PDB file of C-alpha atoms in Angstrom:
ATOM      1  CA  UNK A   4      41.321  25.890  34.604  1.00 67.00           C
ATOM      2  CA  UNK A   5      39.350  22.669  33.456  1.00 72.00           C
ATOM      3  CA  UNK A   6      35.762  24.703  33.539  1.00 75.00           C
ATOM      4  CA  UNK A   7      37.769  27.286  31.251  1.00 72.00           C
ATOM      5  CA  UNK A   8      39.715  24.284  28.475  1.00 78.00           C
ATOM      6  CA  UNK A   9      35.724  22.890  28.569  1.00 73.00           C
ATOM      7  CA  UNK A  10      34.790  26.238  27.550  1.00 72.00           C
ATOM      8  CA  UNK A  11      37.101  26.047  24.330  1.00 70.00           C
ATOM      9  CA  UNK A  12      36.647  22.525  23.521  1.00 75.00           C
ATOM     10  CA  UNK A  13      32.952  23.382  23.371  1.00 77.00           C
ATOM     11  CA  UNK A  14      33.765  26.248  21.584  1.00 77.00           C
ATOM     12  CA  UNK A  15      35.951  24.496  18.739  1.00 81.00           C
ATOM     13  CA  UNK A  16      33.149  21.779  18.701  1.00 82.00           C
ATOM     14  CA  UNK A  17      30.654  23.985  17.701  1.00 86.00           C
ATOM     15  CA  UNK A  18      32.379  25.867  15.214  1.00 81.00           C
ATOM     16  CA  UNK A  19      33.450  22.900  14.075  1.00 84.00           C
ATOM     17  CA  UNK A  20      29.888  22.014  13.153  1.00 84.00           C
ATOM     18  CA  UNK A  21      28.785  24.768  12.126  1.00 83.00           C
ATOM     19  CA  UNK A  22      31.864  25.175   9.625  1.00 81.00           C
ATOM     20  CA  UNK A  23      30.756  21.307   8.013  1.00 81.00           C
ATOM     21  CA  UNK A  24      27.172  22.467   7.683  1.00 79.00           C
ATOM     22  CA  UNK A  25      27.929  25.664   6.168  1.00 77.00           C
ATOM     23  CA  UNK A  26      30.388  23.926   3.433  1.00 79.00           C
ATOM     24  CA  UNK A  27      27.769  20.994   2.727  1.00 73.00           C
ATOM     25  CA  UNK A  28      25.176  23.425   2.240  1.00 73.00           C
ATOM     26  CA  UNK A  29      26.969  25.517   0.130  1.00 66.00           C
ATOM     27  CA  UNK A  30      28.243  22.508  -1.828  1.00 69.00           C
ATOM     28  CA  UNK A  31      24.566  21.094  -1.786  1.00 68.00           C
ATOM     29  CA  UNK A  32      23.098  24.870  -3.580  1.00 69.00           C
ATOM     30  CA  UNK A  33      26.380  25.268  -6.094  1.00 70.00           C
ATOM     31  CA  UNK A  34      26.731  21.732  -7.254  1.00 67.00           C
ATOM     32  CA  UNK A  35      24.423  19.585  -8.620  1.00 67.00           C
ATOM     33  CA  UNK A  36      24.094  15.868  -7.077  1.00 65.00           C
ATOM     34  CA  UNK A  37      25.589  13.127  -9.903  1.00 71.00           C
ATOM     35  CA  UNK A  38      22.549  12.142 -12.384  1.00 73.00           C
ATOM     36  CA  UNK A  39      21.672   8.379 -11.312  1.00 82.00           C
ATOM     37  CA  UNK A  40      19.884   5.623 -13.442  1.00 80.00           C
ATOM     38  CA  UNK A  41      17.098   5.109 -10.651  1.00 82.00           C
ATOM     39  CA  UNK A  42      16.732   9.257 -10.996  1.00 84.00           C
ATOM     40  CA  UNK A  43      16.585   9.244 -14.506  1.00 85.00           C
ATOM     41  CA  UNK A  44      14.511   6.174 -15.562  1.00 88.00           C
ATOM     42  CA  UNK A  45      12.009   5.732 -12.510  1.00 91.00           C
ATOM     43  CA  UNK A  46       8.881   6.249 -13.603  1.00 93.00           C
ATOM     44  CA  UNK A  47       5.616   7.073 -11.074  1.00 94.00           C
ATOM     45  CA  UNK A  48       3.080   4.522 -11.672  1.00 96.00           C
ATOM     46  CA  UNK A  49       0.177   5.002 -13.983  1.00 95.00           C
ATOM     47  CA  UNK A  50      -3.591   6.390 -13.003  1.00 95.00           C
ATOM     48  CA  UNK A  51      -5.508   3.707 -11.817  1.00 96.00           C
ATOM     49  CA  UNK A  52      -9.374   3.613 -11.686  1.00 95.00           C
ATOM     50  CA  UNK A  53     -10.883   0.999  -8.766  1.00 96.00           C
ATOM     51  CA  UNK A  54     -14.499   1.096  -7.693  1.00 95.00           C
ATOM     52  CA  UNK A  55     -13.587   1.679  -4.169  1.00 95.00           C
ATOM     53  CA  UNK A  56     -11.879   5.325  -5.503  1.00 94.00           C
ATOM     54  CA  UNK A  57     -13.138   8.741  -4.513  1.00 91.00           C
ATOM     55  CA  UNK A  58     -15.896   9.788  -1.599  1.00 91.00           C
ATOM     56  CA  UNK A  59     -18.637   7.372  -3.155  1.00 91.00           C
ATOM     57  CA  UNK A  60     -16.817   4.265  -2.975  1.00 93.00           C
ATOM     58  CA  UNK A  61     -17.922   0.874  -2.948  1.00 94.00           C
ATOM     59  CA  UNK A  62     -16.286  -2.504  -3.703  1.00 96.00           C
ATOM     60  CA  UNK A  63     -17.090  -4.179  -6.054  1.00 96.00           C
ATOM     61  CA  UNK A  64     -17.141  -7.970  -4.450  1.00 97.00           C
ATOM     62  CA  UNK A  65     -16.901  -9.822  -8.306  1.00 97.00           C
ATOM     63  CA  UNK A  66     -13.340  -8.021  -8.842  1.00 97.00           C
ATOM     64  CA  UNK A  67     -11.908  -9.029  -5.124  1.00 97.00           C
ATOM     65  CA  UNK A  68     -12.908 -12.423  -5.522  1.00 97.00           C
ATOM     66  CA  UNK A  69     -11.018 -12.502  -8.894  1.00 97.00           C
ATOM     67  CA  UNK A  70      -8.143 -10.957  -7.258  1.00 97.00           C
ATOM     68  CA  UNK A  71      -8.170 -13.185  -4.116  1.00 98.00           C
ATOM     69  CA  UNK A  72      -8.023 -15.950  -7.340  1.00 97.00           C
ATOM     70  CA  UNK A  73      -5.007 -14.200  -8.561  1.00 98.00           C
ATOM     71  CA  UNK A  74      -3.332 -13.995  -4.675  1.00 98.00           C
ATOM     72  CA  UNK A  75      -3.895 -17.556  -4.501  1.00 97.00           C
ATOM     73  CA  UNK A  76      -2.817 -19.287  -7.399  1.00 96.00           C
ATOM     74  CA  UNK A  77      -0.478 -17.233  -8.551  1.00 97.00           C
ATOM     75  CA  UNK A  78       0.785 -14.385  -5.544  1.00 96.00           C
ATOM     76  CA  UNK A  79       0.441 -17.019  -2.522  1.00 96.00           C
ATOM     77  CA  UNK A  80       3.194 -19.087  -3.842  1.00 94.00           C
ATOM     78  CA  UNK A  81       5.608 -16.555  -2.592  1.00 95.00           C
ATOM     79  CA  UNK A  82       4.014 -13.614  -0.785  1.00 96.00           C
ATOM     80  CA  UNK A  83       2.006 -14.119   2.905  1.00 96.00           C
ATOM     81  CA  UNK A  84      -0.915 -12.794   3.664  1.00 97.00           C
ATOM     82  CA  UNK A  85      -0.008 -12.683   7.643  1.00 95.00           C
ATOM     83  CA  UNK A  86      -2.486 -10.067   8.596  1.00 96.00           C
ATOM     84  CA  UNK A  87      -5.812 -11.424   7.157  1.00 97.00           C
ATOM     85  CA  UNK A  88      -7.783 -14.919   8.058  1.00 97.00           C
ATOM     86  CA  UNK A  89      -9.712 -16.751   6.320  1.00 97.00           C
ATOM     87  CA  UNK A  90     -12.846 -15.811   7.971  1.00 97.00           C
ATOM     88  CA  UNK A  91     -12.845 -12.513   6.624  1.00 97.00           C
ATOM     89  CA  UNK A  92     -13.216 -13.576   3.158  1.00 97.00           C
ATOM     90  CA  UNK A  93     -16.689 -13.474   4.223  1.00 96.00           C
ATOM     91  CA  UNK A  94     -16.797  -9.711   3.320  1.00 96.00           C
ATOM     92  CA  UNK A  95     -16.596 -10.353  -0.123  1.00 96.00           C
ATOM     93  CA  UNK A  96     -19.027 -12.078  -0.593  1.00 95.00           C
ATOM     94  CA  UNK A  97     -18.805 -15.405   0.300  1.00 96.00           C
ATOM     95  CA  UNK A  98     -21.040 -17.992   1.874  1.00 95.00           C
ATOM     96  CA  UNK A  99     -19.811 -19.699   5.247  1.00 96.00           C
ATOM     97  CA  UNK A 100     -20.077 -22.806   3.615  1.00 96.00           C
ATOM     98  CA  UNK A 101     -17.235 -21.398   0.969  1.00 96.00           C
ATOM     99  CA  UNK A 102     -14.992 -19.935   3.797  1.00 97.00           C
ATOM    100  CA  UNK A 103     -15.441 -23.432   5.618  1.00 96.00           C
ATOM    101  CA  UNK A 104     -14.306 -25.180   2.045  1.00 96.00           C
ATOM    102  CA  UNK A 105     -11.631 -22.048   1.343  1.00 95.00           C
ATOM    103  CA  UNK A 106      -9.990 -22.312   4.525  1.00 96.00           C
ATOM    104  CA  UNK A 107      -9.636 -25.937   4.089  1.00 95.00           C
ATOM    105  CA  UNK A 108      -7.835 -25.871   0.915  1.00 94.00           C
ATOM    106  CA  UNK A 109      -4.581 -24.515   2.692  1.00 95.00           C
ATOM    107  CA  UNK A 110      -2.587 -25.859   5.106  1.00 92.00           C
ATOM    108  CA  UNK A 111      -1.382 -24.390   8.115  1.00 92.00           C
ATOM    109  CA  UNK A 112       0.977 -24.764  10.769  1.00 89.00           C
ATOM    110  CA  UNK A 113      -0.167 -26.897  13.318  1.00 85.00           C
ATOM    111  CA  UNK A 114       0.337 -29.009  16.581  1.00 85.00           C
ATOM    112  CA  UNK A 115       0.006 -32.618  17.410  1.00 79.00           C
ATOM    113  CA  UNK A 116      -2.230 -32.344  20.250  1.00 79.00           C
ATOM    114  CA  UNK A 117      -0.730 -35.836  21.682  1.00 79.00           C
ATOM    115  CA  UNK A 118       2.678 -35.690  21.336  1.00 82.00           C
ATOM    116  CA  UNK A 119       2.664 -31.938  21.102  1.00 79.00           C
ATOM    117  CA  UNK A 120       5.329 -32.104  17.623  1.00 81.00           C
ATOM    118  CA  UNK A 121       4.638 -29.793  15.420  1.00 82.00           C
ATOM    119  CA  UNK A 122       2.878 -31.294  11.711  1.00 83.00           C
ATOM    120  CA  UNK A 123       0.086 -29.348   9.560  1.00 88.00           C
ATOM    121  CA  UNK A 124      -3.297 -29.381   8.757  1.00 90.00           C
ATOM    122  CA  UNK A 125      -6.332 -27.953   6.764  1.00 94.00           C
ATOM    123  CA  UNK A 126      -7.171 -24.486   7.647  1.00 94.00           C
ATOM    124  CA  UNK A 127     -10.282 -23.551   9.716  1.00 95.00           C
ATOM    125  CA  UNK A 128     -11.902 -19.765   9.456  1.00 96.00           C
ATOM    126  CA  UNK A 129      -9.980 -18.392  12.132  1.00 95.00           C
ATOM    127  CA  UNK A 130      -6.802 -19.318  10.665  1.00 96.00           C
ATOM    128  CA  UNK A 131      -4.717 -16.438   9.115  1.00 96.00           C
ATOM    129  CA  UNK A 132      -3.022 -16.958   5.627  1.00 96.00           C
ATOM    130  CA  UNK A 133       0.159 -18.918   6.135  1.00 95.00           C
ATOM    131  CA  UNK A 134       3.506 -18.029   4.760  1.00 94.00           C
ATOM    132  CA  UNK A 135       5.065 -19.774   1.976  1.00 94.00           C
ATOM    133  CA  UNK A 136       8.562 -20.451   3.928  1.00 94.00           C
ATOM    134  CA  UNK A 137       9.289 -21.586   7.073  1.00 90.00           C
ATOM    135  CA  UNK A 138      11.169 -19.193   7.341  1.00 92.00           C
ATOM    136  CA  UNK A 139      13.764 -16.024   6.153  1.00 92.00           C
ATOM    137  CA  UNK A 140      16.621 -18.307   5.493  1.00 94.00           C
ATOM    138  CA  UNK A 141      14.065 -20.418   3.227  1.00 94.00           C
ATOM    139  CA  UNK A 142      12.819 -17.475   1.636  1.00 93.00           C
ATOM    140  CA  UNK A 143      16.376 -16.194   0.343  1.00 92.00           C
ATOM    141  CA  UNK A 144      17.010 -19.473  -0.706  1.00 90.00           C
ATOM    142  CA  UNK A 145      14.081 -19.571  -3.568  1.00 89.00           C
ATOM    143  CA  UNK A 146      13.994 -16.122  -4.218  1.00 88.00           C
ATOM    144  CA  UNK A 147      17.401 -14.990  -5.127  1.00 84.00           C
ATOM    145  CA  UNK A 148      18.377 -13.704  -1.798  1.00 87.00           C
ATOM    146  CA  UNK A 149      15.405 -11.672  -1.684  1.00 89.00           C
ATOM    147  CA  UNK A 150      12.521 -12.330   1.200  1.00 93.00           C
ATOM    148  CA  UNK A 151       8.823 -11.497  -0.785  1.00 95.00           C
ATOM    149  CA  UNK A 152       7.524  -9.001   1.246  1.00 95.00           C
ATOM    150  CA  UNK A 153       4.005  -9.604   3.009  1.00 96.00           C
ATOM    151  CA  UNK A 154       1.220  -8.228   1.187  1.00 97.00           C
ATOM    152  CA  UNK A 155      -1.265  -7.667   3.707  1.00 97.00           C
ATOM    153  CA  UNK A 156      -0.513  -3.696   4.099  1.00 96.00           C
ATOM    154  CA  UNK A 157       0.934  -3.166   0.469  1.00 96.00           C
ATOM    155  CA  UNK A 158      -1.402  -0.970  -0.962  1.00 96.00           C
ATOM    156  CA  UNK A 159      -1.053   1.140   2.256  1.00 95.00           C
ATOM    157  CA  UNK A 160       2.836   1.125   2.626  1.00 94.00           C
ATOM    158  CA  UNK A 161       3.785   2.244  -1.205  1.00 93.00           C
ATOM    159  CA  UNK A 162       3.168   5.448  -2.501  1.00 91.00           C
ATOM    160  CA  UNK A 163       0.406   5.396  -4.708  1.00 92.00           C
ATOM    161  CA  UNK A 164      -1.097   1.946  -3.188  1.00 92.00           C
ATOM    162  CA  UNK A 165      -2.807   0.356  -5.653  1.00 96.00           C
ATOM    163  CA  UNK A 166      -1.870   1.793  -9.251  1.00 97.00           C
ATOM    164  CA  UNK A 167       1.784   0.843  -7.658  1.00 97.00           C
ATOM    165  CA  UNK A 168       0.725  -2.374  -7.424  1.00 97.00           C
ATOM    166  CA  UNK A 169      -1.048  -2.525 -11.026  1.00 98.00           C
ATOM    167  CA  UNK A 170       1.920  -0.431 -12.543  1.00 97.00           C
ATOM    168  CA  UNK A 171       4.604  -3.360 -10.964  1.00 97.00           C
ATOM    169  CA  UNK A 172       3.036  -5.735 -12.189  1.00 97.00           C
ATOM    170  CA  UNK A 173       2.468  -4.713 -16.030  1.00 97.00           C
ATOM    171  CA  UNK A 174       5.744  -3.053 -15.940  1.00 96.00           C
ATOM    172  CA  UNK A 175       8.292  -5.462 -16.864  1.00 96.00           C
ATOM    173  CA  UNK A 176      10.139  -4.897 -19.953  1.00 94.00           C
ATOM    174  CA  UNK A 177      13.781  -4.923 -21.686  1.00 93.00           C
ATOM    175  CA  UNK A 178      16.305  -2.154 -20.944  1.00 93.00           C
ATOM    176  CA  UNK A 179      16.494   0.813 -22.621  1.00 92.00           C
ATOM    177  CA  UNK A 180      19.752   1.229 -25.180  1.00 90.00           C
ATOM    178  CA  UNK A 181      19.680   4.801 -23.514  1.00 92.00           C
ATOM    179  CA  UNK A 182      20.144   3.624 -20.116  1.00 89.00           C
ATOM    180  CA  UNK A 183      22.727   1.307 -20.859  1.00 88.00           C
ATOM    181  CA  UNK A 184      24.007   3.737 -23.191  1.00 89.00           C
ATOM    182  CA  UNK A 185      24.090   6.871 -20.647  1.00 89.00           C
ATOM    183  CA  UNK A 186      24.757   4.273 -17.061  1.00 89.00           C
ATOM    184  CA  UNK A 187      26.966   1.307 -18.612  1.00 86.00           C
ATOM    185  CA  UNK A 188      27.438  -0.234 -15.250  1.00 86.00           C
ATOM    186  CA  UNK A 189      23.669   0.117 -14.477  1.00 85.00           C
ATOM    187  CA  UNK A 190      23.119  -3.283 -16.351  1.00 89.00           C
ATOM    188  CA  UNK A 191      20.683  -5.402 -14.968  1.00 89.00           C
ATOM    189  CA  UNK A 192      22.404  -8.514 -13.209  1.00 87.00           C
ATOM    190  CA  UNK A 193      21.600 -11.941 -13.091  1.00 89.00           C
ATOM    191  CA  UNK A 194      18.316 -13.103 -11.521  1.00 87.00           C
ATOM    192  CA  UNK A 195      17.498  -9.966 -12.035  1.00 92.00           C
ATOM    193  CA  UNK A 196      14.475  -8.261 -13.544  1.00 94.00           C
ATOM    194  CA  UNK A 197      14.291  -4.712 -15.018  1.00 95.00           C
ATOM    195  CA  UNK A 198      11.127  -2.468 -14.159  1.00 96.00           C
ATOM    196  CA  UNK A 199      10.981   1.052 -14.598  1.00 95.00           C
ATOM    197  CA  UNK A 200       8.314   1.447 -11.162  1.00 96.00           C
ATOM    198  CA  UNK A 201      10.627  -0.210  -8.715  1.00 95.00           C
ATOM    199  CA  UNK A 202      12.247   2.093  -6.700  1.00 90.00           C
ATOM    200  CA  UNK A 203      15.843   0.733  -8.040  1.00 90.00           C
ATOM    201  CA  UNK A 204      15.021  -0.487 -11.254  1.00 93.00           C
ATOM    202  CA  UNK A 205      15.765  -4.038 -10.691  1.00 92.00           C
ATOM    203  CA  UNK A 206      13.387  -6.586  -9.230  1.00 92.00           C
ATOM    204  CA  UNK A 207      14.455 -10.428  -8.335  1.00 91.00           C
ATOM    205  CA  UNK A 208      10.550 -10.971  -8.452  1.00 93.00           C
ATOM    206  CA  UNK A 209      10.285 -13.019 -12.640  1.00 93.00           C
ATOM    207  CA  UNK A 210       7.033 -11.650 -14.425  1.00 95.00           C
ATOM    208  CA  UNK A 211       4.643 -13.581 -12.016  1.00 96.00           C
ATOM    209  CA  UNK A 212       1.874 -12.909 -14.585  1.00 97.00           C
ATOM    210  CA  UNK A 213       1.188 -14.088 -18.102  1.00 96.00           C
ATOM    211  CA  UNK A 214      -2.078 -14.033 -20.003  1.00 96.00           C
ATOM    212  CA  UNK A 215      -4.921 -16.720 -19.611  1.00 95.00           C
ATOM    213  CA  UNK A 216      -2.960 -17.994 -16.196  1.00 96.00           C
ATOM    214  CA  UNK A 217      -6.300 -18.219 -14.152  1.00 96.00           C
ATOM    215  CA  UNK A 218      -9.099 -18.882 -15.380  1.00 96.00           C
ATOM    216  CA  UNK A 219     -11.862 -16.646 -13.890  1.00 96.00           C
ATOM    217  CA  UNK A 220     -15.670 -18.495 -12.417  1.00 91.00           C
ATOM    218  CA  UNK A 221     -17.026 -15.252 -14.109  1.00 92.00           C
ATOM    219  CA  UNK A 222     -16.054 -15.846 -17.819  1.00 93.00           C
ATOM    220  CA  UNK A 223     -13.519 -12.705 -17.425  1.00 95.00           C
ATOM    221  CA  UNK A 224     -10.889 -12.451 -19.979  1.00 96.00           C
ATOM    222  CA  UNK A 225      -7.467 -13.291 -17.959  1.00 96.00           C
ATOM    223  CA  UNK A 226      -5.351 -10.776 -19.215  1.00 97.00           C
ATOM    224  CA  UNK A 227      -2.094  -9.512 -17.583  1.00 97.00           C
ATOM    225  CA  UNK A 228      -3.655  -6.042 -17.100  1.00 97.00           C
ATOM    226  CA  UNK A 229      -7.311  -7.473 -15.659  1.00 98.00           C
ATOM    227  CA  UNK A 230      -5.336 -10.101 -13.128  1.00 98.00           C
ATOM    228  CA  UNK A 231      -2.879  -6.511 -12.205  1.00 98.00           C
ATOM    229  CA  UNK A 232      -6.137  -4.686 -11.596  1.00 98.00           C
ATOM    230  CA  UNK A 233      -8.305  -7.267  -9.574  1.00 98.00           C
ATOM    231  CA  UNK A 234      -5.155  -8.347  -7.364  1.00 98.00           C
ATOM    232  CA  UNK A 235      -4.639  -4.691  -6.816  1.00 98.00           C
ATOM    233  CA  UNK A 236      -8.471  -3.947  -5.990  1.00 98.00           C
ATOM    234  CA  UNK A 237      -8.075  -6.936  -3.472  1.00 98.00           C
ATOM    235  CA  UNK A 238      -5.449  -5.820  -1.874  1.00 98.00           C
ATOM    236  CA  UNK A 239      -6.794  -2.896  -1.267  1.00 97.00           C
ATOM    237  CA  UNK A 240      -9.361  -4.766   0.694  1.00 97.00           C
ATOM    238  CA  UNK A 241      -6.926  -6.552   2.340  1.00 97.00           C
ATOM    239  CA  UNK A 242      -5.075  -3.292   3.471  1.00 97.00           C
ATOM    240  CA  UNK A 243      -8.076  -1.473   4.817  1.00 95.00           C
ATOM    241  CA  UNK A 244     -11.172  -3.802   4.961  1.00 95.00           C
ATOM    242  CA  UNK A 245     -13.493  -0.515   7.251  1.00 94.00           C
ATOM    243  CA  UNK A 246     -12.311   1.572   4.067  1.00 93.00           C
ATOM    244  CA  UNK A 247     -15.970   1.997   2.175  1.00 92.00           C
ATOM    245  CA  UNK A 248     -17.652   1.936   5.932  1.00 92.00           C
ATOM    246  CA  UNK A 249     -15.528   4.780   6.758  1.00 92.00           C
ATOM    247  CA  UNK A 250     -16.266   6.967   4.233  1.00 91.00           C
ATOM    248  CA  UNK A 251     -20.067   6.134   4.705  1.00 90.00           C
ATOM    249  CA  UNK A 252     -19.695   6.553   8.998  1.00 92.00           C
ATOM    250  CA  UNK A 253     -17.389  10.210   7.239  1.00 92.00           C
ATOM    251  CA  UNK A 254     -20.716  11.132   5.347  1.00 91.00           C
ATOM    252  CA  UNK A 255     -23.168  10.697   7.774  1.00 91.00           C
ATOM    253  CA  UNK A 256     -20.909  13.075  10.648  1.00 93.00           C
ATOM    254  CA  UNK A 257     -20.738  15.453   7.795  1.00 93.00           C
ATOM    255  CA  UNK A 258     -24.333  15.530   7.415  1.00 93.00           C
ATOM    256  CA  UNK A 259     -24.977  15.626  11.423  1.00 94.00           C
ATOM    257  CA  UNK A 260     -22.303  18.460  11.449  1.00 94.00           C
ATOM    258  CA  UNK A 261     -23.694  20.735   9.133  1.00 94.00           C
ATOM    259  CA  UNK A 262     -27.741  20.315  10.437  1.00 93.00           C
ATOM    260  CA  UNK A 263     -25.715  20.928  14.125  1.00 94.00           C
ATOM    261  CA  UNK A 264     -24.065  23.888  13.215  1.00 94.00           C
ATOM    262  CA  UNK A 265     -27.754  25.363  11.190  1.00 93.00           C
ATOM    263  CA  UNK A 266     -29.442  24.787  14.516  1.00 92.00           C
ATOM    264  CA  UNK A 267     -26.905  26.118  16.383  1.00 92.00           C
ATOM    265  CA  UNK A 268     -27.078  29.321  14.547  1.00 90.00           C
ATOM    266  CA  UNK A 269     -30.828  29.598  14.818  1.00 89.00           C
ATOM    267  CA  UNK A 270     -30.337  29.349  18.570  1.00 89.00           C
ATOM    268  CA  UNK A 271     -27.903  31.502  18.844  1.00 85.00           C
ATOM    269  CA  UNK A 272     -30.651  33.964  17.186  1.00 84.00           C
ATOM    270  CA  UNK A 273     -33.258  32.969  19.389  1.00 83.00           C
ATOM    271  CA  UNK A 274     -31.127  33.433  22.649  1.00 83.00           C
ATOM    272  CA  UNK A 275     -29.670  36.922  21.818  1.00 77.00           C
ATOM    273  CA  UNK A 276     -32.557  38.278  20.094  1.00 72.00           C
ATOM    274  CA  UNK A 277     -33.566  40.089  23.162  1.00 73.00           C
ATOM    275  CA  UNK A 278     -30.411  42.093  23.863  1.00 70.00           C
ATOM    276  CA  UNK A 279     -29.340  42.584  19.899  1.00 64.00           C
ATOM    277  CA  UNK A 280     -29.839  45.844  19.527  1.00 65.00           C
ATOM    278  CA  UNK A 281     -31.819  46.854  16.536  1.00 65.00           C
ATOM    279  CA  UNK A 282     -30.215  49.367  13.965  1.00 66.00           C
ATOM    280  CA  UNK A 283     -32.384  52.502  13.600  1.00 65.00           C
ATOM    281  CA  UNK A 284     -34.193  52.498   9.987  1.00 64.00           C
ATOM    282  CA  UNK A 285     -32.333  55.229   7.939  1.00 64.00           C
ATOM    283  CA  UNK A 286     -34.645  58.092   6.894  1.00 57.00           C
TER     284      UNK A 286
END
């Protein structure tokens, strides 16, 4: 008797399901979903041109050390850097003596090695970036509830990677009267920002960049759209450091893979040329 009320529990349970799925997806392919602002008005970030693009990629070490200006006095104030150390700002181009110097211009987290408190102290090469804040609760605090991501993997975890970052950044702008028009309550709120390449519209992130902010070692005109592109070239870097050496170590298994494959053909000639038979010669 209980085997046989199991049997029609299970029963109702799956027709059950099946009886939701078939009236969702019916609903889904006969009515169409609600038109939303962030549908309507997100745009996909513009093309973006780097040096490190396409199968012949290379950096180019002048525009990362520009944008590793930009990341520091502009993006480090709020963004980490948690996955990169100091030391490896050797790879663009800098002297040890600079990384020594670089490191030591930030301060890290540190321990008193007598009383064993903790206090801070100039960086050293093998120190990573540090954060801004102590901590989350810090973080919301100064940035409207909002904890600035990390920026380490950026250009790897967004869609688009770098023009994402360039588009973001160069994006901000007023409202249109057609979105407020169309999406009244779509408004953008206090401490609020609006920017069409953010995936909701609205950003607590202020402009961070204005022209002339930095001023560049290599007499580069410090314009919104050249500090967008040279912090988006570095953190491309910063993202994938092996990514030119890859597509050289790519390249050169391409090449061994093609002369492989010619000389395996020729000895696959050589061995079975005794016991191909030979096509008789037509009259």
């Amino acid at each position: 008797m209980i085997r046989l009320i199991g049997f029609f529990v299970g029963v109702a349970f799956t027709v059950a399901v099946l009886w939701a799925f078939a009236t969702g997806a019916y609903t889904a392919a006969t009515e169409p979903a609600a038109p939303t602002a962030e549908h309507e008005f997100h745009r996909t970030p513009r093309p973006l041109h780097l040096a490190s693009d396409g199968p012949f990629g290379r950096w180019d070490l002048q525009q990362l050390q520009r944008g590793y200006q930009v990341y520091k006095e502009v993006c480090s104030a709020c963004h980490s850097l948690k996955y990169v150390a100091f030391r490896d700002l050797a790879q663009l181009g800098y002297t040890e003596a600079e990384v020594k110097a670089t490191a030591a211009s930030w301060t890290v987290p540190g321990i008193d090695p007598v009383t064993g408190e903790t206090n801070t102290r100039p960086g050293t090469p093998t120190d990573y970036f540090p954060s801004p804040f102590p901590n989350d609760i810090a973080a919301r605090a100064a940035n409207n509830n909002a904890i600035p991501p990390d920026l380490s993997l950026m250009t790897k975890a967004r869609h688009d990677g770098a023009a994402y970052v360039h588009s973001l950044l160069t994006g901000y702008q007023d409202q249109p009267a057609e979105l407020l028009k169309k999406f009244p309550d779509a408004k953008t709120g206090p401490g609020l920002h609006y920017n069409p390449y953010f995936a909701n519209l609205n950003l607590a992130m202020a402009p961070p960049l204005s022209d002339d902010q930095v001023t560049y070692a290599d007499g580069t005109k410090a314009t919104v759209d050249q500090m967008a592109t040279d912090v988006a070239a570095f953190l491309t870097w910063t993202a994938e450091p092996s990514l030119i050496k890859r597509k050289q170590t790519g390249w050169a298994v391409m090449i061994f893979l093609v002369f492989a494959t010619i000389l395996a053909w020729f000895a696959k000639k050589q061995v079975w040329a005794p016991i191909t038979p030979k096509r008789p010669k037509k009259d």
